Each structure stands twice: as C-alpha cells, then as structure tokens.
Short mmCIF file of C-alpha atoms in Angstrom, two decimals:
data_model
loop_
_atom_site.label_atom_id
_atom_site.label_comp_id
_atom_site.label_asym_id
_atom_site.label_seq_id
_atom_site.Cartn_x
_atom_site.Cartn_y
_atom_site.Cartn_z
CA MET A 7 0.00 0.00 0.00
CA VAL A 8 1.39 3.40 -1.03
CA CYS A 9 -0.78 6.02 0.68
CA SER A 10 0.80 9.06 -0.98
CA GLU A 11 0.02 7.65 -4.45
CA LYS A 12 -3.37 6.15 -3.39
CA LEU A 13 -2.19 2.75 -4.62
CA ILE A 14 -2.86 -0.76 -3.30
CA ARG A 15 -0.98 -3.79 -4.67
CA LEU A 16 -2.52 -7.23 -4.12
CA PRO A 17 -0.78 -10.49 -5.06
CA LEU A 18 -3.10 -12.86 -6.93
CA PRO A 19 -2.99 -16.69 -6.61
CA SER A 20 -1.74 -16.84 -10.23
CA GLY A 21 1.38 -14.92 -9.19
CA GLU A 22 0.35 -11.69 -10.91
CA MET A 23 0.12 -8.39 -9.05
CA MET A 24 -3.19 -6.51 -9.12
CA GLN A 25 -2.94 -2.74 -8.63
CA ILE A 26 -5.86 -0.62 -7.44
CA TYR A 27 -5.60 3.13 -7.85
CA GLY A 28 -7.70 5.52 -5.78
CA GLU A 29 -9.00 8.82 -7.05
CA LYS A 30 -6.91 11.91 -6.43
CA PRO A 31 -8.72 14.45 -4.26
CA CYS A 32 -10.08 17.59 -5.87
CA ARG A 33 -7.92 20.59 -4.93
CA GLY A 34 -10.70 23.14 -5.41
CA LEU A 35 -12.51 22.58 -2.11
CA LYS A 36 -14.69 25.57 -1.32
CA ILE A 37 -16.87 26.48 1.60
CA VAL A 38 -20.11 28.19 0.63
CA SER A 39 -22.95 29.77 2.54
CA CYS A 40 -26.35 28.15 2.92
CA ILE A 41 -27.90 30.63 0.46
CA LYS A 42 -25.28 29.87 -2.19
CA ALA A 43 -25.67 26.12 -1.65
CA ARG A 44 -29.42 26.38 -2.23
CA LYS A 45 -28.83 28.38 -5.40
CA TYR A 46 -26.37 25.77 -6.72
CA LEU A 47 -28.76 22.92 -5.93
CA LYS A 48 -31.64 24.68 -7.73
CA LYS A 49 -29.39 24.98 -10.80
CA LYS A 50 -28.72 21.18 -10.55
CA TYR A 51 -25.00 21.62 -9.82
CA LEU A 52 -23.11 18.59 -8.52
CA ALA A 53 -22.61 19.14 -4.79
CA PHE A 54 -21.34 17.38 -1.70
CA LEU A 55 -22.81 18.52 1.58
CA ALA A 56 -21.10 18.01 4.93
CA HIS A 57 -22.44 18.76 8.38
CA VAL A 58 -19.52 19.35 10.74
CA VAL A 59 -20.14 19.27 14.49
CA GLU A 60 -17.54 20.15 17.09
CA LYS A 61 -17.03 17.25 19.46
CA LYS A 62 -17.32 18.20 23.11
CA PRO A 63 -14.30 17.10 25.14
CA GLU A 64 -15.18 14.26 27.44
CA LYS A 65 -14.89 14.86 31.15
CA LYS A 66 -11.80 13.20 32.57
CA ALA A 67 -11.65 11.55 35.96
CA ILE A 68 -8.66 11.84 38.25
CA GLY A 69 -8.12 8.08 37.90
CA ASP A 70 -7.47 8.50 34.17
CA VAL A 71 -4.03 10.01 34.83
CA PRO A 72 -1.46 7.16 34.72
CA VAL A 73 0.77 8.56 37.49
CA ILE A 74 -2.16 8.93 39.88
CA ARG A 75 -3.34 5.42 39.02
CA ASP A 76 0.15 3.98 39.67
CA TYR A 77 0.62 5.69 43.05
CA PRO A 78 -2.78 5.80 44.80
CA ASP A 79 -1.19 6.09 48.28
CA VAL A 80 0.47 9.40 47.31
CA PHE A 81 -2.72 10.89 45.83
CA PRO A 82 -5.62 10.10 48.20
CA GLU A 83 -9.24 10.57 47.10
CA ASP A 84 -10.05 12.99 49.92
CA LEU A 85 -7.48 15.35 51.37
CA PRO A 86 -7.17 15.02 55.16
CA GLY A 87 -7.34 18.80 55.71
CA LEU A 88 -4.74 21.43 56.52
CA PRO A 89 -1.16 20.37 57.24
CA PRO A 90 -0.29 19.79 60.91
CA ILE A 91 0.96 22.68 63.04
CA ARG A 92 4.74 22.65 63.22
CA GLN A 93 6.99 23.64 66.13
CA VAL A 94 8.95 26.16 64.08
CA GLU A 95 6.96 28.77 62.17
CA PHE A 96 8.67 29.99 59.03
CA ARG A 97 8.08 33.62 58.15
CA ILE A 98 9.78 36.75 56.89
CA ASP A 99 9.35 39.81 59.06
CA LEU A 100 8.90 42.99 57.01
CA VAL A 101 9.84 46.45 58.24
CA PRO A 102 6.86 48.81 57.87
CA GLY A 103 7.54 51.67 55.43
CA ALA A 104 10.81 50.17 54.10
CA ASN A 105 11.52 50.44 50.36
CA PRO A 106 12.12 47.27 48.37
CA VAL A 107 15.71 46.47 47.42
CA ALA A 108 16.46 48.05 44.01
CA LYS A 109 19.13 45.50 43.00
CA SER A 110 18.31 42.67 40.64
CA PRO A 111 18.70 39.34 42.42
CA TYR A 112 21.51 36.93 41.47
CA ARG A 113 23.77 39.41 39.69
#
C-alpha cells in the first residue's frame, strides 16, 4: 500500500500483481454559505454537503491520569485537611515603610 500515491498492490494466486488506484482528491474545495448552496442545488449543480459538528471534550476523571493510578497512596481521594501545626513557624518579618531592594537578584 502506497498512501501518498493512493495505490494498493494485491498479489493474486496466479502470481500476478493486481494494482488498485484511488482517485486523487479535488484541490478546489470551497466552503459556501447556505444561500449559495441552495442556489447551486436549484441549478442542478453537482454538490457534496457536509455537516460538521464540534465534538465536546469528554470529562476526565482523576483516575485516568497514569501517574495517579500507579501511586494511589500518594494521591488520596479525599485530602485530610490542613497540614499539621509545626513547632517552628517559618516567616519573613517585614519592616513597615521600608523600600524594596532596588538591586536585581543573582547578579
């Protein structure tokens, strides 16, 4: 099978090779309005009509993600709540009214 040439080769029991050629697509594909399509159909023009509908994305569940499925103990269904209170509280004390440092960091 040669897709780019729209060609299928089939070996026959007699040893010969049968070749089937597909039709080349028409390059002049045009999109027309409904009014124009009606006009063309009234004039008996050859027409192909297509109704294109956008597919709505399906809703994914959290179990569909492979990593979450592989490690269920790391990703519980329900979160237990806020993290426990720690002995040391981490914070940065700011001086009221102080200007921010004007230097770019990591220079």
